[in-house]
């Protein structure tokens, strides 16, 4: 996952008390009343309202909901489908890649005698299933053996790969599912289920 951001600061009009500052004979009148750019920047960085706004934005980052699935969708090779912000693609060899649309966040506000504007872009790495191994968005790789694996994303969307032979390096099932849906497993009790957090890390694991 990569995050790119840009932040712009600009000074608003002087406050009334600045206009009434008395000049000193050994300094230029405006220089005695006008804070330095570094002082202004320090004040903005320390502003609690600004910090709280940034924290609340990233705590509630939302992507467009995107299309939903009425039931789990079994796929074939060279097919793709979209559920929510995720697009699942199966290539001709049975490898699976799940790409997630980037999040764009724009925000602005004011702090003291200055205002700020910020733009952020959050791009998740793809989720990949290949040769009996799943590569998570955080770069971690985990083998899923012969029976397969289900990965539940942070938004509840699910993606699964299935295998039935220890001698085969190819997936034989490719399934996408929406929030709260149940992906059939066979035989029961042998399929690994990974629940991911927003950072693409495994928050919980179980067997279904």
CSV table of C-alpha atoms in Angstrom, one decimal:
chain,number,residue,atom,x,y,z
A,1,UNK,CA,0.0,0.0,0.0
A,2,UNK,CA,1.3,3.4,-0.9
A,3,UNK,CA,0.1,6.8,0.3
A,4,UNK,CA,0.8,10.0,-1.5
A,5,UNK,CA,-0.2,13.4,-0.2
A,6,UNK,CA,0.3,17.1,-0.8
A,7,UNK,CA,-0.3,19.9,1.7
A,8,UNK,CA,-0.6,23.6,1.0
A,9,UNK,CA,-0.6,26.4,3.6
A,10,UNK,CA,-1.5,30.0,3.0
A,11,UNK,CA,-1.9,33.0,5.4
A,12,UNK,CA,-5.2,34.6,5.9
A,13,UNK,CA,-5.8,38.3,6.6
A,14,UNK,CA,-4.1,39.9,9.6
A,15,UNK,CA,-6.1,39.9,12.8
A,16,UNK,CA,-7.3,43.2,14.2
A,17,UNK,CA,-4.7,43.2,17.0
A,18,UNK,CA,-1.9,43.0,14.4
A,19,UNK,CA,-3.1,46.2,12.8
A,20,UNK,CA,-2.7,48.0,16.1
A,21,UNK,CA,0.8,46.9,16.8
A,22,UNK,CA,3.2,49.8,17.7
A,23,UNK,CA,6.4,50.0,15.6
A,24,UNK,CA,9.8,49.9,17.2
A,25,UNK,CA,12.4,52.4,16.2
A,26,UNK,CA,15.1,49.8,15.6
A,27,UNK,CA,12.9,47.6,13.3
A,28,UNK,CA,10.7,48.1,10.3
A,29,UNK,CA,7.0,48.6,11.4
A,30,UNK,CA,5.6,45.5,9.6
A,31,UNK,CA,8.4,43.2,10.5
A,32,UNK,CA,7.8,43.9,14.2
A,33,UNK,CA,4.1,42.9,13.9
A,34,UNK,CA,4.3,40.0,11.4
A,35,UNK,CA,5.2,36.5,12.6
A,36,UNK,CA,7.8,34.6,10.6
A,37,UNK,CA,6.7,31.9,8.2
A,38,UNK,CA,8.3,29.3,10.4
A,39,UNK,CA,6.4,30.5,13.4
A,40,UNK,CA,3.2,30.3,11.4
A,41,UNK,CA,4.0,26.7,10.3
A,42,UNK,CA,4.7,25.6,13.8
A,43,UNK,CA,1.4,27.1,15.0
A,44,UNK,CA,-0.5,25.2,12.3
A,45,UNK,CA,1.2,21.9,13.0
A,46,UNK,CA,0.3,22.2,16.7
A,47,UNK,CA,-3.3,23.1,16.0
A,48,UNK,CA,-5.5,20.5,17.6
A,49,UNK,CA,-8.4,21.1,15.2
A,50,UNK,CA,-6.1,20.4,12.2
A,51,UNK,CA,-4.7,17.2,13.8
A,52,UNK,CA,-8.2,16.0,14.7
A,53,UNK,CA,-9.4,16.6,11.2
A,54,UNK,CA,-6.6,14.6,9.6
A,55,UNK,CA,-7.1,11.7,12.1
A,56,UNK,CA,-10.8,11.6,11.6
A,57,UNK,CA,-10.5,11.6,7.8
A,58,UNK,CA,-8.1,8.6,7.7
A,59,UNK,CA,-10.1,6.8,10.4
A,60,UNK,CA,-13.2,6.9,8.2
A,61,UNK,CA,-11.7,6.6,4.7
A,62,UNK,CA,-14.4,5.3,2.4
A,63,UNK,CA,-14.3,4.2,-1.2
A,64,UNK,CA,-17.3,4.2,-3.5
A,65,UNK,CA,-19.4,1.2,-2.8
A,66,UNK,CA,-19.3,0.0,-6.4
A,67,UNK,CA,-21.4,-3.0,-7.7
A,68,UNK,CA,-22.7,-5.7,-5.4
A,69,UNK,CA,-23.2,-9.4,-6.0
A,70,UNK,CA,-26.6,-11.1,-5.2
A,71,UNK,CA,-24.8,-14.4,-4.5
A,72,UNK,CA,-21.2,-15.8,-4.5
A,73,UNK,CA,-20.0,-15.9,-8.1
A,74,UNK,CA,-18.0,-18.8,-9.5
A,75,UNK,CA,-15.6,-17.8,-12.2
A,76,UNK,CA,-13.7,-19.5,-15.0
A,77,UNK,CA,-10.3,-18.7,-16.4
A,78,UNK,CA,-9.9,-15.5,-18.4
A,79,UNK,CA,-12.8,-14.0,-16.6
A,80,UNK,CA,-13.2,-11.0,-14.3
A,81,UNK,CA,-15.8,-9.5,-12.0
A,82,UNK,CA,-16.2,-6.5,-9.8
A,83,UNK,CA,-17.6,-6.3,-6.3
A,84,UNK,CA,-17.4,-3.1,-4.3
A,85,UNK,CA,-14.1,-1.3,-5.0
A,86,UNK,CA,-12.4,-4.6,-5.9
A,87,UNK,CA,-11.9,-6.2,-9.3
A,88,UNK,CA,-11.1,-9.9,-9.4
A,89,UNK,CA,-9.3,-11.3,-12.5
A,90,UNK,CA,-8.5,-14.9,-13.4
A,91,UNK,CA,-5.8,-15.4,-16.0
A,92,UNK,CA,-5.4,-18.3,-18.4
A,93,UNK,CA,-3.2,-20.3,-16.0
A,94,UNK,CA,-5.7,-20.0,-13.1
A,95,UNK,CA,-3.9,-17.3,-11.2
A,96,UNK,CA,-6.0,-14.7,-9.4
A,97,UNK,CA,-5.4,-11.0,-8.9
A,98,UNK,CA,-7.7,-8.8,-6.9
A,99,UNK,CA,-7.1,-5.0,-7.5
A,100,UNK,CA,-8.7,-2.3,-5.3
A,101,UNK,CA,-9.6,1.1,-6.6
A,102,UNK,CA,-7.5,3.9,-5.0
A,103,UNK,CA,-9.0,6.3,-2.4
A,104,UNK,CA,-8.9,10.0,-3.1
A,105,UNK,CA,-9.4,12.3,-0.1
A,106,UNK,CA,-9.5,16.1,-0.3
A,107,UNK,CA,-9.8,18.3,2.8
A,108,UNK,CA,-9.3,21.8,4.0
A,109,UNK,CA,-9.8,24.1,7.0
A,110,UNK,CA,-8.4,26.9,9.0
A,111,UNK,CA,-6.2,27.2,12.1
A,112,UNK,CA,-5.6,30.5,13.8
A,113,UNK,CA,-4.7,33.1,11.1
A,114,UNK,CA,-3.8,30.5,8.5
A,115,UNK,CA,-5.7,28.0,6.3
A,116,UNK,CA,-4.7,24.7,4.8
A,117,UNK,CA,-5.7,22.5,1.9
A,118,UNK,CA,-4.7,18.8,1.5
A,119,UNK,CA,-5.1,16.1,-1.0
A,120,UNK,CA,-4.3,12.4,-0.3
A,121,UNK,CA,-4.3,9.3,-2.4
A,122,UNK,CA,-4.2,5.8,-0.9
A,123,UNK,CA,-3.4,2.9,-3.2
A,124,UNK,CA,-3.7,-0.8,-2.0
A,125,UNK,CA,-1.4,-3.4,-3.5
A,126,UNK,CA,-3.2,-6.3,-5.2
A,127,UNK,CA,-4.3,-9.5,-3.5
A,128,UNK,CA,-2.8,-12.5,-5.4
A,129,UNK,CA,-3.4,-16.2,-5.5
A,130,UNK,CA,-0.8,-18.4,-7.3
A,131,UNK,CA,0.7,-21.8,-7.0
A,132,UNK,CA,-1.0,-22.6,-3.7
A,133,UNK,CA,0.2,-19.3,-2.1
A,134,UNK,CA,-1.7,-16.1,-1.4
A,135,UNK,CA,0.1,-12.8,-1.4
A,136,UNK,CA,-1.6,-10.2,0.9
A,137,UNK,CA,-1.7,-6.5,0.2
A,138,UNK,CA,1.0,-5.9,2.8
A,139,UNK,CA,3.4,-8.2,0.9
A,140,UNK,CA,3.1,-11.2,3.2
A,141,UNK,CA,2.8,-14.6,1.5
A,142,UNK,CA,1.0,-17.6,3.0
A,143,UNK,CA,0.5,-21.1,1.6
A,144,UNK,CA,-3.0,-22.4,1.6
A,145,UNK,CA,-2.5,-26.1,0.9
A,146,UNK,CA,-4.7,-28.4,-1.2
A,147,UNK,CA,-8.2,-27.4,-0.2
A,148,UNK,CA,-8.1,-23.6,-0.7
A,149,UNK,CA,-8.5,-20.3,1.1
A,150,UNK,CA,-11.0,-17.5,1.5
A,151,UNK,CA,-9.7,-13.9,2.1
A,152,UNK,CA,-12.2,-11.5,3.6
A,153,UNK,CA,-11.2,-7.9,2.9
A,154,UNK,CA,-11.7,-5.1,5.5
A,155,UNK,CA,-14.9,-4.0,3.8
A,156,UNK,CA,-16.4,-7.5,4.0
A,157,UNK,CA,-15.9,-8.5,0.4
A,158,UNK,CA,-14.6,-12.1,-0.1
A,159,UNK,CA,-12.3,-13.8,-2.6
A,160,UNK,CA,-11.4,-17.5,-2.7
A,161,UNK,CA,-9.2,-19.9,-4.5
A,162,UNK,CA,-9.7,-23.7,-4.3
A,163,UNK,CA,-7.5,-26.7,-5.0
A,164,UNK,CA,-8.0,-30.4,-4.8
A,165,UNK,CA,-4.7,-32.0,-5.5
A,166,UNK,CA,-1.3,-31.8,-3.9
A,167,UNK,CA,0.3,-32.5,-7.2
A,168,UNK,CA,-1.3,-29.5,-9.0
A,169,UNK,CA,0.1,-26.0,-8.9
A,170,UNK,CA,-3.1,-24.5,-10.4
A,171,UNK,CA,-6.3,-23.3,-8.7
A,172,UNK,CA,-9.5,-25.1,-9.8
A,173,UNK,CA,-12.0,-22.7,-8.1
A,174,UNK,CA,-12.2,-18.9,-8.4
A,175,UNK,CA,-15.0,-17.3,-6.3
A,176,UNK,CA,-15.9,-13.7,-5.4
A,177,UNK,CA,-18.6,-12.9,-2.8
A,178,UNK,CA,-20.2,-9.9,-1.2
A,179,UNK,CA,-20.5,-8.9,2.4
A,180,UNK,CA,-22.1,-11.6,4.7
A,181,UNK,CA,-22.4,-14.2,1.9
A,182,UNK,CA,-21.3,-17.8,2.5
A,183,UNK,CA,-18.8,-19.4,0.0
A,184,UNK,CA,-19.4,-23.1,-0.1
A,185,UNK,CA,-16.4,-25.3,0.9
A,186,UNK,CA,-15.6,-28.9,0.4
A,187,UNK,CA,-14.8,-30.8,2.4
A,188,UNK,CA,-15.9,-28.8,5.5
A,189,UNK,CA,-13.2,-28.1,8.2
A,190,UNK,CA,-10.2,-27.8,5.8
A,191,UNK,CA,-10.5,-24.3,4.3
A,192,UNK,CA,-8.5,-21.4,5.8
A,193,UNK,CA,-10.3,-18.1,6.2
A,194,UNK,CA,-8.2,-14.9,6.6
A,195,UNK,CA,-9.8,-11.7,7.8
A,196,UNK,CA,-7.8,-8.6,6.8
A,197,UNK,CA,-7.7,-5.1,8.3
A,198,UNK,CA,-7.4,-1.8,6.5
A,199,UNK,CA,-3.6,-2.2,6.2
A,200,UNK,CA,-3.9,-5.6,4.5
A,201,UNK,CA,-2.7,-7.4,7.6
A,202,UNK,CA,-4.3,-10.6,9.0
A,203,UNK,CA,-6.6,-9.5,11.9
A,204,UNK,CA,-8.1,-13.0,12.4
A,205,UNK,CA,-7.8,-16.5,11.0
A,206,UNK,CA,-10.2,-19.5,11.2
A,207,UNK,CA,-10.9,-22.8,9.5
A,208,UNK,CA,-14.2,-23.4,7.8
